[in-house]
Tab-separated table of C-alpha atoms in Angstrom:
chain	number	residue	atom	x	y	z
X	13	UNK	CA	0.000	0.000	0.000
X	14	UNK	CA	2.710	2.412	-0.846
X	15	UNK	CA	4.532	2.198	2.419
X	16	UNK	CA	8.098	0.930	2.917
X	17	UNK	CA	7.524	-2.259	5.266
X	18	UNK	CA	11.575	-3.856	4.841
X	19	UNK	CA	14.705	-5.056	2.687
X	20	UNK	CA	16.490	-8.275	2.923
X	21	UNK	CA	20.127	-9.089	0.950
X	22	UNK	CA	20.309	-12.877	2.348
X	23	UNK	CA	19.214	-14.470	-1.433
X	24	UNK	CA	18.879	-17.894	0.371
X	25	UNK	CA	17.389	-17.189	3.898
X	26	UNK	CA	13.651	-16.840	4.287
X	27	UNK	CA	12.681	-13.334	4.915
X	28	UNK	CA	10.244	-12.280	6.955
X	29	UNK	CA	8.146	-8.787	7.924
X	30	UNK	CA	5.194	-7.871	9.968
X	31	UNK	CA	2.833	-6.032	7.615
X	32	UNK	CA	0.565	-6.315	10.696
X	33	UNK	CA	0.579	-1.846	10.531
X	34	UNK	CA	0.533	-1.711	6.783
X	35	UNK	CA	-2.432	-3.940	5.783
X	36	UNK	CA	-6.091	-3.015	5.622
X	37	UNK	CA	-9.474	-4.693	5.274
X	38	UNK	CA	-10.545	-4.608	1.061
X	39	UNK	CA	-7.807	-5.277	-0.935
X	40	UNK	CA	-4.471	-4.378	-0.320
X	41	UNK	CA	-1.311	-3.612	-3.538
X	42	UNK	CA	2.366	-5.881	-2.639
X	43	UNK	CA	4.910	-4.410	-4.225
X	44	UNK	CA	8.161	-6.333	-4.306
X	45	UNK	CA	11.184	-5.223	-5.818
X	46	UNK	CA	14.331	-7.698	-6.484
X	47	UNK	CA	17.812	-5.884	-6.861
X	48	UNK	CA	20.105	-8.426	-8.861
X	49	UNK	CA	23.306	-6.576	-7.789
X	50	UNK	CA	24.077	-5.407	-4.150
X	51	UNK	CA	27.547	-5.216	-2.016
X	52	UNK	CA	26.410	-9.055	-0.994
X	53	UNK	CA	26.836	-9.716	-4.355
X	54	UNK	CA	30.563	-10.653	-3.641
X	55	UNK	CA	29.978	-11.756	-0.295
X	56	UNK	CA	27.561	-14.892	-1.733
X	57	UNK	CA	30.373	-15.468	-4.607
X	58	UNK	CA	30.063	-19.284	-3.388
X	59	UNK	CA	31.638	-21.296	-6.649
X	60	UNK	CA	27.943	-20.709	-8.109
X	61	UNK	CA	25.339	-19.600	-10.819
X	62	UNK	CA	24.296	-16.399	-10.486
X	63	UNK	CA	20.585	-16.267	-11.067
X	64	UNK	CA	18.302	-13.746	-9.773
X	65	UNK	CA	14.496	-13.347	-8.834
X	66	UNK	CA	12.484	-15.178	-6.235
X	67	UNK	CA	12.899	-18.692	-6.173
X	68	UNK	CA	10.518	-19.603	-3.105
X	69	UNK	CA	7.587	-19.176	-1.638
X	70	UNK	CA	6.073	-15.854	-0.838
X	71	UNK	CA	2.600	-16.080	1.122
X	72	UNK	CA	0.773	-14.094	3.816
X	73	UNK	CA	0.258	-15.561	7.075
X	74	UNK	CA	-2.112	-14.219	9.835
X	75	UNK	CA	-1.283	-15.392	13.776
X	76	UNK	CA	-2.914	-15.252	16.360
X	77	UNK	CA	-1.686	-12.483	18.815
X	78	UNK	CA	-0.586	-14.537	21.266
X	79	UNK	CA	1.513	-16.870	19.307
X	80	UNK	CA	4.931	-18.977	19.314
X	81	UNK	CA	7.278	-16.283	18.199
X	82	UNK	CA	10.188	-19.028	18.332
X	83	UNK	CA	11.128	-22.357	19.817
X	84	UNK	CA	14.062	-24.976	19.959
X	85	UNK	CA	14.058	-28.362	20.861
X	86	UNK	CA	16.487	-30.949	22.051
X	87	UNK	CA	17.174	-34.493	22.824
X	88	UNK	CA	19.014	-36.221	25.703
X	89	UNK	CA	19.467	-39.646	26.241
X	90	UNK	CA	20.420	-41.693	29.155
X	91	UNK	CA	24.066	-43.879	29.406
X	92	UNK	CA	22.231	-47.016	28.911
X	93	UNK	CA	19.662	-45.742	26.565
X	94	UNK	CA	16.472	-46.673	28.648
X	95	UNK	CA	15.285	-43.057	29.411
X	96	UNK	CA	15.099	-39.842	27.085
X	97	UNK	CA	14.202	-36.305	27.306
X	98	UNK	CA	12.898	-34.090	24.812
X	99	UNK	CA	13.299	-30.177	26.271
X	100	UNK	CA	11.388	-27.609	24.382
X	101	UNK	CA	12.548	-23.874	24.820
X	102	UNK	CA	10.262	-21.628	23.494
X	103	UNK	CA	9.166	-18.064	23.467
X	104	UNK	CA	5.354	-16.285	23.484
X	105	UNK	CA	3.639	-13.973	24.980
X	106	UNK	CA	2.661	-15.997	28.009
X	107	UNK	CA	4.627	-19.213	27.368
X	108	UNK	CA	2.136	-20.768	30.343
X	109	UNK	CA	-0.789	-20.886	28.068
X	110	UNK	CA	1.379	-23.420	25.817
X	111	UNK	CA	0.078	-26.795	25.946
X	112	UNK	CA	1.991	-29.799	24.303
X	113	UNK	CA	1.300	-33.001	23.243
X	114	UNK	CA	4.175	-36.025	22.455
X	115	UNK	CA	2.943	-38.814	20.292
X	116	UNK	CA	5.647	-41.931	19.676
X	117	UNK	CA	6.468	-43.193	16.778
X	118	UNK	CA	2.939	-45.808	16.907
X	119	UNK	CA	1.059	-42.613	17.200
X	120	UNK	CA	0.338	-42.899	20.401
X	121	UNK	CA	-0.105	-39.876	22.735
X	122	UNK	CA	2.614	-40.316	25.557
X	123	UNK	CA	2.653	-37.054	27.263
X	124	UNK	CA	0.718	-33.967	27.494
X	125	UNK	CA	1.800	-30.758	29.944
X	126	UNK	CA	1.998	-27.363	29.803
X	127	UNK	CA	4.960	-25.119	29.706
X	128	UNK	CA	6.643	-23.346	32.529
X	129	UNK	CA	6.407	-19.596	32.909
X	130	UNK	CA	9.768	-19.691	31.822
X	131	UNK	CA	9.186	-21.173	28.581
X	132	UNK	CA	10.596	-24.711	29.525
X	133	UNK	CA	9.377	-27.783	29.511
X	134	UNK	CA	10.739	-31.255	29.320
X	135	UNK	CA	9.106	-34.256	28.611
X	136	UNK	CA	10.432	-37.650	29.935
X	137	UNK	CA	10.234	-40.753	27.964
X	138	UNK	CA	10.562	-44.569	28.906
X	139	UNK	CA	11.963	-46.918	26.803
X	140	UNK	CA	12.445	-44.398	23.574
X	141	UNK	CA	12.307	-45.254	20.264
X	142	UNK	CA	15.697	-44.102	19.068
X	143	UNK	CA	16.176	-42.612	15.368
X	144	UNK	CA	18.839	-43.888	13.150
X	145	UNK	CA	19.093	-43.874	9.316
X	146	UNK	CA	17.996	-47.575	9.282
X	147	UNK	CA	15.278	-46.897	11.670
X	148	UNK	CA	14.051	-43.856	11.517
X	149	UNK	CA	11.694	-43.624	14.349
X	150	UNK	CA	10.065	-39.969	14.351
X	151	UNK	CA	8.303	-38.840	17.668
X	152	UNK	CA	5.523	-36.061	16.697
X	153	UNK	CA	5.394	-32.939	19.327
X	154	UNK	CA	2.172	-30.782	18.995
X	155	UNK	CA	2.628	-26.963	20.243
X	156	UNK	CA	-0.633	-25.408	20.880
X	157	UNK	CA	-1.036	-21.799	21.804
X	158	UNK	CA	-4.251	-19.375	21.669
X	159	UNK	CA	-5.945	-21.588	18.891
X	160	UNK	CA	-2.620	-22.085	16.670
X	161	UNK	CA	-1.113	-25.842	16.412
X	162	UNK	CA	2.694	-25.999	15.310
X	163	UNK	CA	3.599	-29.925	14.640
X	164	UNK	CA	7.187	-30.592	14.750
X	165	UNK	CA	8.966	-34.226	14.036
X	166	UNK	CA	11.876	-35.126	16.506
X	167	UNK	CA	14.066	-37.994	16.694
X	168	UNK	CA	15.713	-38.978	19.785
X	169	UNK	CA	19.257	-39.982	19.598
X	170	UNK	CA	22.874	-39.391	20.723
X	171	UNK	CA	25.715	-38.400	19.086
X	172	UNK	CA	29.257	-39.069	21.121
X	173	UNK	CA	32.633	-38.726	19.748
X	174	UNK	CA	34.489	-42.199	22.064
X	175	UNK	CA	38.362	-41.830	21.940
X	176	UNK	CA	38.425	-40.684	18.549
X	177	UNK	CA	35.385	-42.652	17.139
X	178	UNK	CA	32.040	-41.032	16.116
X	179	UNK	CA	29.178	-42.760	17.432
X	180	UNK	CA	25.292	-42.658	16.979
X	181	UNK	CA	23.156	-44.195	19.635
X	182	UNK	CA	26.596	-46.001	21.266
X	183	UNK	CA	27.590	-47.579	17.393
X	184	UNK	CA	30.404	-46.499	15.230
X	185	UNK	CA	29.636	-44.458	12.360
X	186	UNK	CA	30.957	-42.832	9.121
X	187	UNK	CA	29.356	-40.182	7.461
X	188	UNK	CA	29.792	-40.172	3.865
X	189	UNK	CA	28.467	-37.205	2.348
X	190	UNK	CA	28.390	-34.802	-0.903
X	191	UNK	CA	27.564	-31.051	-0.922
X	192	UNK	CA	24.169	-30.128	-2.382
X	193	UNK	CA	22.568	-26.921	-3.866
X	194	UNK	CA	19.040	-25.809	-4.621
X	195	UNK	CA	20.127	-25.570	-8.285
X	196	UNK	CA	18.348	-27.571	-11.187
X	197	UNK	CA	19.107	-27.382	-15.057
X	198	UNK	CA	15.698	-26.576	-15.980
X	199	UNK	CA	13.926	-24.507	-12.473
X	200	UNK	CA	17.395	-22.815	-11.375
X	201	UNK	CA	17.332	-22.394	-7.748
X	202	UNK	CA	13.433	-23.251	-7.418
X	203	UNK	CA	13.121	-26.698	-5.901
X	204	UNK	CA	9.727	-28.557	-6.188
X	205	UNK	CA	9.439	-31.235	-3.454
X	206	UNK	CA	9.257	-33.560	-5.747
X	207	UNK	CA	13.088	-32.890	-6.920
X	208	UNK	CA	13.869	-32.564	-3.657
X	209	UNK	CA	13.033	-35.927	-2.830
X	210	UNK	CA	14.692	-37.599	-5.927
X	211	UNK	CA	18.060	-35.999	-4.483
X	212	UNK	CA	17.505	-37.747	-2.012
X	213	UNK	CA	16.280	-40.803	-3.595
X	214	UNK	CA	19.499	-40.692	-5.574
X	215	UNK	CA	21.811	-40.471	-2.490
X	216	UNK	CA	20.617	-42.920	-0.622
X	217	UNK	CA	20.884	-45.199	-3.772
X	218	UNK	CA	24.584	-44.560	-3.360
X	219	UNK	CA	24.768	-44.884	0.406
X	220	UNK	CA	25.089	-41.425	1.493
X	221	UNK	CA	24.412	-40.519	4.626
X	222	UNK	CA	25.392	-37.457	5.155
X	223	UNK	CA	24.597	-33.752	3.428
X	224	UNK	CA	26.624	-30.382	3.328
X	225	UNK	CA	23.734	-27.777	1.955
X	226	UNK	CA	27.217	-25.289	1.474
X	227	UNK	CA	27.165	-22.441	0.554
X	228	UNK	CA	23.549	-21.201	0.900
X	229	UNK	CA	21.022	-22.537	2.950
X	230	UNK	CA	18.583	-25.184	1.475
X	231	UNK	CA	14.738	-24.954	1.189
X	232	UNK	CA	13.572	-25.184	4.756
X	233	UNK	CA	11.442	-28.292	3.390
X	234	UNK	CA	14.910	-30.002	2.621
X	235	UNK	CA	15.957	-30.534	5.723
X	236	UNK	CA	12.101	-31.400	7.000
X	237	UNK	CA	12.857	-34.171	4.454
């Protein structure tokens, strides 16, 4: 609507701005203007095309005012691998009105609490189903807060490094890997989930196991993959 709302030079990184002060009810006009050159320019000179335009997403979301603004979650396991912990950190506007909800990898709900005032909570598990590439057991963690529901997949396991050896979940492991770009002979650096998931596809026909997304950041669905 003619005002200036923000500016962004990370080509890769999702951008985001509150247009909560700009916007009207009716119709509102987006402008969006895409500078191909900038002093980043040489900063993202990353042994790489240089393509311009948008390549992702753009959409409008409307949240609820007293929403997740951000949240981080880890995994702890025990020594002998009986017990687990998942630990959410978040931060909202009154983290206590967060309510969560742990499902295992069956589906079935195993926990349900709220959140500390704090913005902690930790949820204990029995028994855990522990993620590996073989087995990749996914636990699902619900977030709800003030009518919004934010579903995030976590796998429980434990990385060690044991006099020199890499471990996952107390077994030796090496990662065998290959660097990967958004970048496609026919889309550029658009990525359709669908090519996303015949890299993948293709890798793991190979045995890879491990990905370097250098230089840029991949599509945020990428790593959700």
């Amino acid at each position: 609507n003619d005002q200036f709302v923000g500016y962004s030079q990370v080509s890769h990184s999702n951008s985001e701005f509150d247009v909560t002060d700009f916007v009207s009810a009716g119709k509102n006009h987006i402008t969006v203007i895409v500078l191909k050159w900038c002093d980043g320019s040489y900063l993202e000179d990353q042994d790489k095309f240089r393509l311009s335009g948008i390549f992702r997403d753009v959409y409008i979301l409307s949240r609820p005012k007293g929403h997740i603004t951000d949240y981080f979650i880890t995994t702890s396991v025990s020594p002998l691998y009986k017990q687990a912990q998942i630990t959410v950190d978040l931060n909202a506007p009154s983290p206590e009105n967060v309510k969560l909800t742990l499902m295992d990898p069956r589906g079935l709900t195993i926990a349900r609490q709220s959140v500390g005032a704090d913005g902690r909570a930790v949820l204990e598990i029995d028994s855990p189903f522990l993620w590996s590439a073989e087995i990749p057991d996914l636990y699902t963690l619900i977030m709800e807060c003030d009518g919004e529901f934010i579903c995030e997949k976590v796998g429980v396991k434990d990385y060690k490094i044991d006099d020199g050896i890499l471990k996952l979940n107390g077994r030796a492991i090496k990662f065998k890997g290959v660097n990967r770009h958004d970048s496609y002979p026919s889309t550029g650096f658009t990525a359709s989930e669908k090519q996303m998931i015949k890299d993948l596809m293709l890798m793991k026909a190979h045995n890879l196991n491990a990905i370097r997304t250098s230089h840029y950041p991949n599509d945020p669905r990428f790593l959700q993959l």
